DNA sequence: AGCTAACAGTTGAATTTGTAACTAACAAGG
DNA sequence: CCTTGTTAGTTACAAATTCAACTGTTAGCT
């Protein structure tokens, strides 16, 4: 029968999923109040906006796959963004199941605004670390996120 | 007028709050299916269970402060855990506003089980990194989480 | 063509969460 | 004692999320 001979120090505050969650919530808080207050957006809406802003025209399915968001969440975010005239929806002529999404001028303006906010916010968050530490952090997080 | 002279490389996939969120969700997924499937628990419920298991008897308010969980979420988690006979609730005699929570035998058993699962899961997650990398990751996450 | 399966996206009902107002208990000043 | 204010915890209602079933469309097989 094995006993806790090792790792007796394991605590909740060291459990990686818990820590990641706390860090994610704390770091997202301030940015959330900005996109929520300025454009009345929810998190998923912001993500869809950024995907279209950065990667350009694509379908809802592609966004869902890239960002790992369930299709119903994407669908509802798209509806709200379209209602606010931030994105256009265009059926693919050859295969009418697909619907291509793209930013309108207003959507692009909102994207640029929030993109700049995000850039500055990210810079501020990482300013407490060295460049090497930050780079390592990002690479580790990417591995944790993409590791399926 | 400033242009994007610097940091043209800023992408969504590098935005720290986004990355943290993706890593948190991905890393929490597997553990979630375990506590959900095995005990029908929600995230807040296992957190409350762990807090009591690790730190011992305390009030709902203390748990909320330590874990940064809103009191209504704690309240509902406590109700469910009490309904499943995982915790006891005892009014403080001197000040009846306070209610002290503690694990029952069944609650302690569930805690020990999930604690062991978490320990192994954490070990598996971090096994892809060196000990130094892992230590640095944890310390950075703590700073991001606690940095208000 | 006609049938079946797969796919993109939507919708509705049940859960879960967030916000605000609430109850019950105590403290402190008059 | 009796306000007034504060605190621990709960509840009600609205908003958001999840899950499953749904529509409309295409592909592939016969």
XYZ file of C-alpha atoms (C1' of nucleotides) in Angstrom:
356
model
C 0.000 0.000 0.000
C 1.520 3.291 -1.097
C 1.567 6.215 1.305
C 2.096 9.903 0.672
C 5.791 9.515 0.868
C 6.338 12.148 -1.759
C 4.569 15.325 -2.734
C 3.024 15.810 0.646
C 3.207 19.505 -0.201
C 0.555 19.298 -2.912
C -1.916 22.072 -2.251
C -4.948 23.504 -3.966
C -3.022 26.681 -4.694
C -0.455 24.621 -6.621
C -2.888 22.549 -8.639
C -2.249 23.666 -12.172
C -5.837 23.730 -13.502
C -6.891 25.712 -10.443
C -4.003 28.144 -10.763
C -4.627 28.592 -14.459
C -8.238 29.335 -13.762
C -7.475 31.909 -11.096
C -4.919 33.596 -13.323
C -7.267 33.552 -16.305
C -10.119 35.043 -14.344
C -8.037 37.707 -12.679
C -6.260 38.744 -15.865
C -9.422 38.742 -17.959
C -11.436 40.796 -15.511
C -10.180 44.222 -16.463
C -10.271 43.624 -20.189
C -13.796 42.281 -19.872
C -15.050 45.488 -18.326
C -13.641 47.387 -21.298
C -15.276 45.443 -24.128
C -18.418 45.021 -22.095
C -18.665 48.667 -21.153
C -17.575 50.092 -24.480
C -19.439 47.798 -26.884
C -21.747 45.720 -24.706
C -19.958 42.595 -25.858
C -19.709 39.217 -24.221
C -16.530 37.181 -24.215
C -17.514 34.975 -27.108
C -18.508 38.007 -29.165
C -15.153 39.610 -28.615
C -13.410 36.441 -29.623
C -15.379 36.152 -32.837
C -14.632 39.794 -33.600
C -10.917 39.219 -33.068
C -10.846 36.099 -35.171
C -12.384 37.923 -38.086
C -10.208 40.961 -37.499
C -6.972 39.038 -37.384
C -7.550 36.140 -39.760
C -10.181 37.646 -42.020
C -13.367 36.264 -43.548
C -14.283 32.755 -42.438
C -17.228 30.579 -41.417
C -18.678 30.093 -37.936
C -17.410 26.542 -37.894
C -13.838 27.624 -38.542
C -14.021 30.136 -35.698
C -15.375 27.488 -33.386
C -12.576 25.090 -34.280
C -9.788 27.620 -33.928
C -11.016 29.069 -30.649
C -12.466 25.826 -29.263
C -15.917 27.329 -28.754
C -19.087 25.299 -29.069
C -21.095 26.001 -32.206
C -24.179 27.203 -30.343
C -22.119 29.810 -28.556
C -20.602 30.947 -31.826
C -24.022 31.000 -33.463
C -25.448 33.286 -30.793
C -22.406 35.534 -30.775
C -22.670 35.890 -34.548
C -26.333 36.840 -34.246
C -25.555 39.591 -31.770
C -22.622 40.925 -33.744
C -24.724 40.945 -36.909
C -27.563 42.719 -35.089
C -25.107 45.423 -34.053
C -23.899 45.684 -37.663
C -20.386 44.613 -36.753
C -20.297 41.686 -39.168
C -21.868 40.617 -42.469
C -23.132 37.124 -43.222
C -22.940 35.750 -46.725
C -24.054 32.339 -47.934
C -21.561 30.423 -49.979
C -23.027 30.112 -53.482
C -21.660 26.665 -54.307
C -22.488 25.096 -50.926
C -25.314 26.929 -49.229
C -24.638 25.270 -45.880
C -21.653 27.539 -45.367
C -22.036 31.099 -44.301
C -19.064 33.400 -44.599
C -18.630 36.045 -41.958
C -16.712 39.271 -42.255
C -16.347 42.562 -40.443
C -18.205 45.678 -41.488
C -16.536 49.086 -41.306
C -17.998 49.560 -37.843
C -16.834 46.106 -36.839
C -13.356 46.814 -38.093
C -13.253 50.044 -36.097
C -14.321 48.245 -32.942
C -11.764 45.552 -33.613
C -8.953 48.050 -34.087
C -9.936 49.840 -30.910
C -10.068 46.681 -28.826
C -6.982 45.289 -30.468
C -5.030 48.303 -29.325
C -6.474 48.022 -25.832
C -5.534 44.356 -25.741
C -2.019 45.069 -26.957
C -1.445 47.622 -24.243
C -3.077 45.491 -21.602
C -0.947 42.509 -22.548
C 2.162 44.681 -22.430
C 1.228 45.858 -18.974
C 0.562 42.351 -17.723
C 3.851 41.025 -19.017
C 5.849 44.040 -17.901
C 6.247 42.460 -14.487
C 8.239 39.628 -16.068
C 11.402 39.457 -18.132
C 11.151 38.891 -21.867
C 12.495 35.356 -21.446
C 10.029 34.544 -18.711
C 7.136 35.875 -20.764
C 8.170 33.921 -23.818
C 8.461 30.747 -21.765
C 5.077 31.385 -20.146
C 3.385 31.782 -23.509
C 4.971 28.687 -24.935
C 4.020 26.610 -21.907
C 0.456 27.885 -22.002
C 0.219 27.049 -25.676
C 1.371 23.540 -24.979
C -1.154 23.188 -22.172
C -3.912 24.606 -24.328
C -3.140 22.657 -27.450
C -2.195 19.405 -25.807
C -4.997 17.091 -26.824
C -0.538 59.926 -35.722
C 0.993 56.736 -34.407
C 1.058 53.686 -36.631
C 1.695 50.051 -35.782
C 5.396 50.570 -35.933
C 6.039 48.064 -33.193
C 4.468 44.822 -32.075
C 2.924 44.127 -35.431
C 3.214 40.490 -34.407
C 0.582 40.739 -31.682
C -1.912 37.983 -32.290
C -4.940 36.625 -30.520
C -3.039 33.442 -29.764
C -0.438 35.487 -27.885
C -2.859 37.596 -25.867
C -2.211 36.497 -22.316
C -5.791 36.507 -20.972
C -6.893 34.513 -24.018
C -4.033 32.046 -23.703
C -4.631 31.624 -19.995
C -8.255 30.928 -20.669
C -7.541 28.331 -23.328
C -4.983 26.610 -21.130
C -7.309 26.688 -18.132
C -10.200 25.233 -20.073
C -8.149 22.551 -21.764
C -6.357 21.492 -18.608
C -9.518 21.528 -16.514
C -11.567 19.515 -18.946
C -10.350 16.068 -18.015
C -10.431 16.662 -14.287
C -13.930 18.067 -14.605
C -15.254 14.902 -16.190
C -13.870 12.956 -13.238
C -15.460 14.913 -10.387
C -18.604 15.397 -12.397
C -18.920 11.774 -13.398
C -17.828 10.299 -10.099
C -19.638 12.592 -7.657
C -21.921 14.755 -9.810
C -20.049 17.820 -8.635
C -19.744 21.230 -10.224
C -16.511 23.189 -10.215
C -17.440 25.372 -7.284
C -18.441 22.307 -5.309
C -15.093 20.569 -5.649
C -13.344 23.780 -4.772
C -15.332 24.072 -1.574
C -14.647 20.408 -0.854
C -10.921 20.923 -1.386
C -10.792 24.023 0.755
C -12.360 22.178 3.649
C -10.237 19.103 3.010
C -6.966 20.993 2.914
C -7.493 23.841 5.338
C -10.141 22.331 7.591
C -13.286 23.709 9.147
C -14.155 27.257 8.104
C -17.062 29.502 7.134
C -18.504 30.078 3.668
C -17.170 33.605 3.697
C -13.614 32.446 4.305
C -13.845 30.006 1.412
C -15.165 32.725 -0.845
C -12.328 35.051 0.079
C -9.580 32.495 -0.327
C -10.830 31.132 -3.627
C -12.237 34.406 -4.973
C -15.698 32.969 -5.489
C -18.844 35.053 -5.131
C -20.821 34.323 -1.998
C -23.939 33.242 -3.870
C -21.928 30.606 -5.706
C -20.441 29.379 -2.452
C -23.872 29.361 -0.844
C -25.332 27.154 -3.551
C -22.328 24.836 -3.590
C -22.618 24.438 0.172
C -26.298 23.573 -0.153
C -25.572 20.851 -2.682
C -22.670 19.415 -0.731
C -24.766 19.382 2.435
C -27.645 17.710 0.589
C -25.235 14.977 -0.511
C -24.030 14.624 3.098
C -20.498 15.635 2.211
C -20.355 18.513 4.689
C -21.908 19.539 7.979
C -23.104 23.045 8.816
C -22.882 24.315 12.327
C -23.923 27.723 13.616
C -21.412 29.549 15.716
C -22.862 29.775 19.226
C -21.467 33.182 20.128
C -22.284 34.836 16.802
C -25.096 33.060 15.043
C -24.419 34.799 11.757
C -21.454 32.525 11.179
C -21.891 28.991 10.008
C -18.935 26.639 10.275
C -18.564 24.056 7.568
C -16.707 20.803 7.810
C -16.408 17.531 5.931
C -18.335 14.429 6.924
C -16.722 11.022 6.675
C -18.195 10.627 3.213
C -16.973 14.084 2.272
C -13.499 13.299 3.509
C -13.457 10.096 1.485
C -14.501 11.973 -1.652
C -11.899 14.606 -0.944
C -9.126 12.060 -0.514
C -10.136 10.337 -3.713
C -10.228 13.528 -5.755
C -7.114 14.851 -4.105
C -5.210 11.824 -5.272
C -6.665 12.165 -8.765
C -5.664 15.819 -8.812
C -2.173 15.057 -7.613
C -1.629 12.507 -10.341
C -3.234 14.686 -12.938
C -1.059 17.633 -11.980
C 2.013 15.430 -12.134
C 1.053 14.285 -15.603
C 0.423 17.817 -16.813
C 3.743 19.081 -15.528
C 5.702 16.048 -16.668
C 6.081 17.629 -20.072
C 8.131 20.443 -18.513
C 11.303 20.566 -16.484
C 11.080 21.119 -12.738
C 12.462 24.632 -13.147
C 9.982 25.483 -15.873
C 7.090 24.188 -13.791
C 8.173 26.140 -10.741
C 8.484 29.295 -12.788
C 5.080 28.713 -14.384
C 3.411 28.323 -11.014
C 5.050 31.412 -9.589
C 4.094 33.511 -12.617
C 0.524 32.253 -12.490
C 0.313 33.107 -8.820
C 1.511 36.596 -9.527
C -1.029 36.985 -12.327
C -3.798 35.598 -10.150
C -2.993 37.572 -7.058
C -1.901 40.760 -8.716
C -4.741 43.161 -8.092
C -33.547 9.707 -59.560
C -34.210 8.191 -54.737
C -32.505 6.967 -50.263
C -29.399 7.536 -46.430
C -25.892 9.717 -43.925
C -23.286 13.710 -42.901
C -22.752 18.521 -42.239
C -23.464 23.852 -41.073
C -25.966 26.239 -38.378
C -30.257 27.222 -35.393
C -33.591 26.759 -31.787
C -35.836 25.410 -27.243
C -35.780 23.568 -22.704
C -33.130 22.684 -18.648
C -28.918 24.202 -15.922
C -25.991 27.392 -14.243
C -24.489 31.968 -13.262
C -24.774 36.980 -12.033
C -27.125 41.004 -9.912
C -29.764 42.909 -6.596
C -32.674 42.724 -3.025
C -33.586 40.347 0.953
C -33.472 38.003 5.997
C -31.423 37.277 10.293
C -27.978 38.484 13.555
C -24.996 41.503 15.839
C -22.636 46.162 17.260
C -22.437 50.735 18.817
C -24.148 55.213 19.946
C -27.733 57.737 22.039
C -33.595 49.461 25.026
C -34.017 51.434 20.521
C -32.431 53.251 16.365
C -28.828 52.937 12.531
C -25.362 50.485 10.210
C -22.828 46.399 9.158
C -22.172 41.542 8.378
C -23.108 36.319 6.920
C -25.709 34.069 4.202
C -30.057 33.282 1.172
C -33.344 33.970 -2.385
C -35.615 35.814 -6.643
C -35.252 37.069 -11.171
C -32.737 37.913 -15.340
C -28.928 36.638 -18.225
C -25.891 33.191 -20.054
C -24.544 28.403 -21.004
C -25.333 23.576 -22.057
C -27.488 19.711 -24.306
C -30.420 17.710 -27.445
C -33.257 17.950 -31.069
C -34.170 20.385 -35.111
C -33.903 22.681 -40.292
C -31.920 23.043 -44.548
C -28.323 21.512 -47.569
C -25.034 18.509 -49.828
C -22.619 13.994 -50.823
C -22.523 9.256 -51.852
C -24.369 5.048 -52.773
C -27.635 2.031 -55.392
